[in-house]
């Protein structure tokens, strides 16, 4: 809802106009498998005061090969238990390969209240790729509308 000319603006409306940033770094490494798994410590719990808040999230995943393979790894965002569209994807080949995979997401938090955004990881087959906690981060900015 827009603020109209001549309208008396409330403190609540002004507070919702302020973007609110959140950030977290994963707390430990995660050995990837074909089963999608939560990245330890890479979860943000937040509360919105109005329906239809907009979030913009950036996930940076630090992928590292632990044994030579030709598989690919994926970094995934879940919002309130549902997978967001689009994944970070990375592949290497030899034990010395290491690199970031990054993805950005945006969407709407339809209801006011508690929300959880978290990073998850998996790989295409087998084992041999890990996510390095110190190099894996989630940054979220929430924009609420008056």
PDB file of C-alpha atoms in Angstrom:
ATOM      1  CA  UNK A   1       0.000   0.000   0.000  1.00  0.00           C
ATOM      2  CA  UNK A   2       1.491   3.382  -0.990  1.00  0.00           C
ATOM      3  CA  UNK A   3       1.772   6.351   1.334  1.00  0.00           C
ATOM      4  CA  UNK A   4      -0.524   9.039  -0.027  1.00  0.00           C
ATOM      5  CA  UNK A   5       0.115  12.765  -0.213  1.00  0.00           C
ATOM      6  CA  UNK A   6      -1.100  14.442   2.984  1.00  0.00           C
ATOM      7  CA  UNK A   7      -1.441  11.127   4.810  1.00  0.00           C
ATOM      8  CA  UNK A   8      -0.306  10.919   8.429  1.00  0.00           C
ATOM      9  CA  UNK A   9       2.490   8.370   8.442  1.00  0.00           C
ATOM     10  CA  UNK A  10       2.792   6.068  11.444  1.00  0.00           C
ATOM     11  CA  UNK A  11       5.978   4.831  13.090  1.00  0.00           C
ATOM     12  CA  UNK A  12       5.022   1.289  12.085  1.00  0.00           C
ATOM     13  CA  UNK A  13       4.844   2.273   8.417  1.00  0.00           C
ATOM     14  CA  UNK A  14       8.229   3.968   8.583  1.00  0.00           C
ATOM     15  CA  UNK A  15       9.812   0.968  10.330  1.00  0.00           C
ATOM     16  CA  UNK A  16       8.555  -1.345   7.593  1.00  0.00           C
ATOM     17  CA  UNK A  17      10.140   0.867   4.927  1.00  0.00           C
ATOM     18  CA  UNK A  18      13.609   0.310   6.379  1.00  0.00           C
ATOM     19  CA  UNK A  19      15.476  -2.605   4.756  1.00  0.00           C
ATOM     20  CA  UNK A  20      16.622  -5.115   7.371  1.00  0.00           C
ATOM     21  CA  UNK A  21      19.849  -7.058   6.668  1.00  0.00           C
ATOM     22  CA  UNK A  22      20.720 -10.481   8.093  1.00  0.00           C
ATOM     23  CA  UNK A  23      23.882 -12.513   7.579  1.00  0.00           C
ATOM     24  CA  UNK A  24      25.393 -15.754   8.766  1.00  0.00           C
ATOM     25  CA  UNK A  25      28.502 -17.835   8.068  1.00  0.00           C
ATOM     26  CA  UNK A  26      28.220 -21.620   8.187  1.00  0.00           C
ATOM     27  CA  UNK A  27      29.520 -23.088  11.422  1.00  0.00           C
ATOM     28  CA  UNK A  28      31.293 -26.183  10.069  1.00  0.00           C
ATOM     29  CA  UNK A  29      32.107 -28.145   6.930  1.00  0.00           C
ATOM     30  CA  UNK A  30      29.559 -30.415   5.260  1.00  0.00           C
ATOM     31  CA  UNK A  31      30.558 -33.538   3.316  1.00  0.00           C
ATOM     32  CA  UNK A  32      28.116 -33.628   0.424  1.00  0.00           C
ATOM     33  CA  UNK A  33      26.147 -36.663  -0.732  1.00  0.00           C
ATOM     34  CA  UNK A  34      23.234 -37.126  -3.116  1.00  0.00           C
ATOM     35  CA  UNK A  35      20.892 -36.361  -0.203  1.00  0.00           C
ATOM     36  CA  UNK A  36      20.140 -32.663   0.121  1.00  0.00           C
ATOM     37  CA  UNK A  37      21.318 -31.621   3.599  1.00  0.00           C
ATOM     38  CA  UNK A  38      21.211 -28.449   5.716  1.00  0.00           C
ATOM     39  CA  UNK A  39      24.511 -26.562   5.840  1.00  0.00           C
ATOM     40  CA  UNK A  40      25.417 -26.361   9.558  1.00  0.00           C
ATOM     41  CA  UNK A  41      24.817 -22.879  10.949  1.00  0.00           C
ATOM     42  CA  UNK A  42      23.711 -21.391   7.597  1.00  0.00           C
ATOM     43  CA  UNK A  43      20.165 -20.590   8.658  1.00  0.00           C
ATOM     44  CA  UNK A  44      18.487 -17.257   9.362  1.00  0.00           C
ATOM     45  CA  UNK A  45      15.339 -16.958  11.458  1.00  0.00           C
ATOM     46  CA  UNK A  46      13.525 -13.656  11.142  1.00  0.00           C
ATOM     47  CA  UNK A  47      10.169 -12.045  11.818  1.00  0.00           C
ATOM     48  CA  UNK A  48       8.181  -9.769   9.547  1.00  0.00           C
ATOM     49  CA  UNK A  49       5.487  -7.411  10.790  1.00  0.00           C
ATOM     50  CA  UNK A  50       3.464  -7.217   7.578  1.00  0.00           C
ATOM     51  CA  UNK A  51       2.370  -9.623   4.867  1.00  0.00           C
ATOM     52  CA  UNK A  52       4.141  -9.637   1.491  1.00  0.00           C
ATOM     53  CA  UNK A  53       7.590  -8.604   2.691  1.00  0.00           C
ATOM     54  CA  UNK A  54      10.196  -8.981  -0.042  1.00  0.00           C
ATOM     55  CA  UNK A  55      13.471 -10.821   0.550  1.00  0.00           C
ATOM     56  CA  UNK A  56      16.664 -10.707  -1.476  1.00  0.00           C
ATOM     57  CA  UNK A  57      19.137 -13.456  -0.596  1.00  0.00           C
ATOM     58  CA  UNK A  58      22.688 -14.181  -1.698  1.00  0.00           C
ATOM     59  CA  UNK A  59      24.278 -17.539  -0.981  1.00  0.00           C
ATOM     60  CA  UNK A  60      28.001 -18.068  -1.416  1.00  0.00           C
ATOM     61  CA  UNK A  61      29.123 -21.676  -1.163  1.00  0.00           C
ATOM     62  CA  UNK A  62      32.774 -22.698  -0.696  1.00  0.00           C
ATOM     63  CA  UNK A  63      33.097 -26.004  -2.581  1.00  0.00           C
ATOM     64  CA  UNK A  64      36.162 -28.225  -2.163  1.00  0.00           C
ATOM     65  CA  UNK A  65      37.053 -31.564  -3.793  1.00  0.00           C
ATOM     66  CA  UNK A  66      38.203 -34.170  -1.268  1.00  0.00           C
ATOM     67  CA  UNK A  67      38.715 -37.017  -3.761  1.00  0.00           C
ATOM     68  CA  UNK A  68      39.020 -36.837  -7.540  1.00  0.00           C
ATOM     69  CA  UNK A  69      35.648 -37.088  -9.284  1.00  0.00           C
ATOM     70  CA  UNK A  70      33.646 -35.571 -12.129  1.00  0.00           C
ATOM     71  CA  UNK A  71      30.442 -34.924 -10.180  1.00  0.00           C
ATOM     72  CA  UNK A  72      28.882 -31.530  -9.619  1.00  0.00           C
ATOM     73  CA  UNK A  73      27.782 -29.941  -6.362  1.00  0.00           C
ATOM     74  CA  UNK A  74      24.762 -27.741  -5.747  1.00  0.00           C
ATOM     75  CA  UNK A  75      23.989 -25.017  -3.222  1.00  0.00           C
ATOM     76  CA  UNK A  76      20.298 -24.566  -2.510  1.00  0.00           C
ATOM     77  CA  UNK A  77      18.116 -22.074  -0.608  1.00  0.00           C
ATOM     78  CA  UNK A  78      15.011 -23.101   1.295  1.00  0.00           C
ATOM     79  CA  UNK A  79      12.498 -20.493   2.418  1.00  0.00           C
ATOM     80  CA  UNK A  80      10.046 -21.673   5.069  1.00  0.00           C
ATOM     81  CA  UNK A  81      10.711 -25.287   4.076  1.00  0.00           C
ATOM     82  CA  UNK A  82      10.283 -24.847   0.311  1.00  0.00           C
ATOM     83  CA  UNK A  83      13.113 -24.787  -2.205  1.00  0.00           C
ATOM     84  CA  UNK A  84      13.645 -21.420  -3.905  1.00  0.00           C
ATOM     85  CA  UNK A  85      14.004 -21.484  -7.673  1.00  0.00           C
ATOM     86  CA  UNK A  86      17.605 -21.672  -8.920  1.00  0.00           C
ATOM     87  CA  UNK A  87      20.708 -23.310  -7.457  1.00  0.00           C
ATOM     88  CA  UNK A  88      24.401 -22.541  -7.298  1.00  0.00           C
ATOM     89  CA  UNK A  89      26.236 -25.249  -9.242  1.00  0.00           C
ATOM     90  CA  UNK A  90      29.954 -26.097  -9.198  1.00  0.00           C
ATOM     91  CA  UNK A  91      32.255 -28.847 -10.374  1.00  0.00           C
ATOM     92  CA  UNK A  92      35.936 -29.640 -10.102  1.00  0.00           C
ATOM     93  CA  UNK A  93      37.975 -32.674 -10.944  1.00  0.00           C
ATOM     94  CA  UNK A  94      41.142 -33.119  -8.906  1.00  0.00           C
ATOM     95  CA  UNK A  95      41.913 -32.983  -5.177  1.00  0.00           C
ATOM     96  CA  UNK A  96      43.324 -29.449  -5.381  1.00  0.00           C
ATOM     97  CA  UNK A  97      40.163 -27.928  -6.916  1.00  0.00           C
ATOM     98  CA  UNK A  98      38.383 -25.402  -4.732  1.00  0.00           C
ATOM     99  CA  UNK A  99      36.033 -22.593  -5.617  1.00  0.00           C
ATOM    100  CA  UNK A 100      32.941 -20.599  -4.812  1.00  0.00           C
ATOM    101  CA  UNK A 101      29.491 -21.073  -6.209  1.00  0.00           C
ATOM    102  CA  UNK A 102      27.135 -18.132  -5.812  1.00  0.00           C
ATOM    103  CA  UNK A 103      23.419 -17.653  -6.387  1.00  0.00           C
ATOM    104  CA  UNK A 104      20.943 -14.867  -5.720  1.00  0.00           C
ATOM    105  CA  UNK A 105      17.273 -15.310  -4.965  1.00  0.00           C
ATOM    106  CA  UNK A 106      14.335 -13.008  -4.336  1.00  0.00           C
ATOM    107  CA  UNK A 107      10.741 -13.563  -3.415  1.00  0.00           C
ATOM    108  CA  UNK A 108       7.836 -12.633  -1.206  1.00  0.00           C
ATOM    109  CA  UNK A 109       7.153 -13.735   2.366  1.00  0.00           C
ATOM    110  CA  UNK A 110       3.376 -13.916   2.020  1.00  0.00           C
ATOM    111  CA  UNK A 111       2.406 -13.925   5.708  1.00  0.00           C
ATOM    112  CA  UNK A 112       3.557 -11.728   8.576  1.00  0.00           C
ATOM    113  CA  UNK A 113       5.436 -13.569  11.331  1.00  0.00           C
ATOM    114  CA  UNK A 114       8.325 -16.009  11.682  1.00  0.00           C
ATOM    115  CA  UNK A 115      10.322 -17.157   8.645  1.00  0.00           C
ATOM    116  CA  UNK A 116      13.396 -19.338   8.099  1.00  0.00           C
ATOM    117  CA  UNK A 117      15.828 -19.081   5.204  1.00  0.00           C
ATOM    118  CA  UNK A 118      18.570 -21.697   5.073  1.00  0.00           C
ATOM    119  CA  UNK A 119      21.259 -23.046   2.803  1.00  0.00           C
ATOM    120  CA  UNK A 120      21.383 -26.709   1.816  1.00  0.00           C
ATOM    121  CA  UNK A 121      23.829 -28.715  -0.259  1.00  0.00           C
ATOM    122  CA  UNK A 122      24.048 -31.892  -2.316  1.00  0.00           C
ATOM    123  CA  UNK A 123      26.030 -33.442  -5.156  1.00  0.00           C
ATOM    124  CA  UNK A 124      25.068 -35.282  -8.330  1.00  0.00           C
ATOM    125  CA  UNK A 125      26.384 -38.711  -7.322  1.00  0.00           C
ATOM    126  CA  UNK A 126      28.774 -40.429  -4.951  1.00  0.00           C
ATOM    127  CA  UNK A 127      30.929 -38.497  -2.523  1.00  0.00           C
ATOM    128  CA  UNK A 128      34.122 -36.444  -2.673  1.00  0.00           C
ATOM    129  CA  UNK A 129      32.994 -32.817  -2.487  1.00  0.00           C
ATOM    130  CA  UNK A 130      32.530 -30.799   0.686  1.00  0.00           C
ATOM    131  CA  UNK A 131      31.208 -27.367   1.569  1.00  0.00           C
ATOM    132  CA  UNK A 132      33.719 -25.427   3.644  1.00  0.00           C
ATOM    133  CA  UNK A 133      31.909 -23.703   6.493  1.00  0.00           C
ATOM    134  CA  UNK A 134      34.292 -20.752   6.768  1.00  0.00           C
ATOM    135  CA  UNK A 135      33.686 -19.880   3.094  1.00  0.00           C
ATOM    136  CA  UNK A 136      29.910 -20.452   2.991  1.00  0.00           C
ATOM    137  CA  UNK A 137      27.646 -17.485   3.757  1.00  0.00           C
ATOM    138  CA  UNK A 138      24.023 -16.440   3.532  1.00  0.00           C
ATOM    139  CA  UNK A 139      23.072 -12.766   3.343  1.00  0.00           C
ATOM    140  CA  UNK A 140      19.402 -11.745   3.317  1.00  0.00           C
ATOM    141  CA  UNK A 141      17.823  -8.289   3.120  1.00  0.00           C
ATOM    142  CA  UNK A 142      14.105  -7.962   3.899  1.00  0.00           C
ATOM    143  CA  UNK A 143      12.005  -5.074   2.624  1.00  0.00           C
ATOM    144  CA  UNK A 144       8.615  -4.620   4.228  1.00  0.00           C
ATOM    145  CA  UNK A 145       5.932  -2.479   2.673  1.00  0.00           C
ATOM    146  CA  UNK A 146       3.740  -0.024   4.583  1.00  0.00           C
TER     147      UNK A 146
END
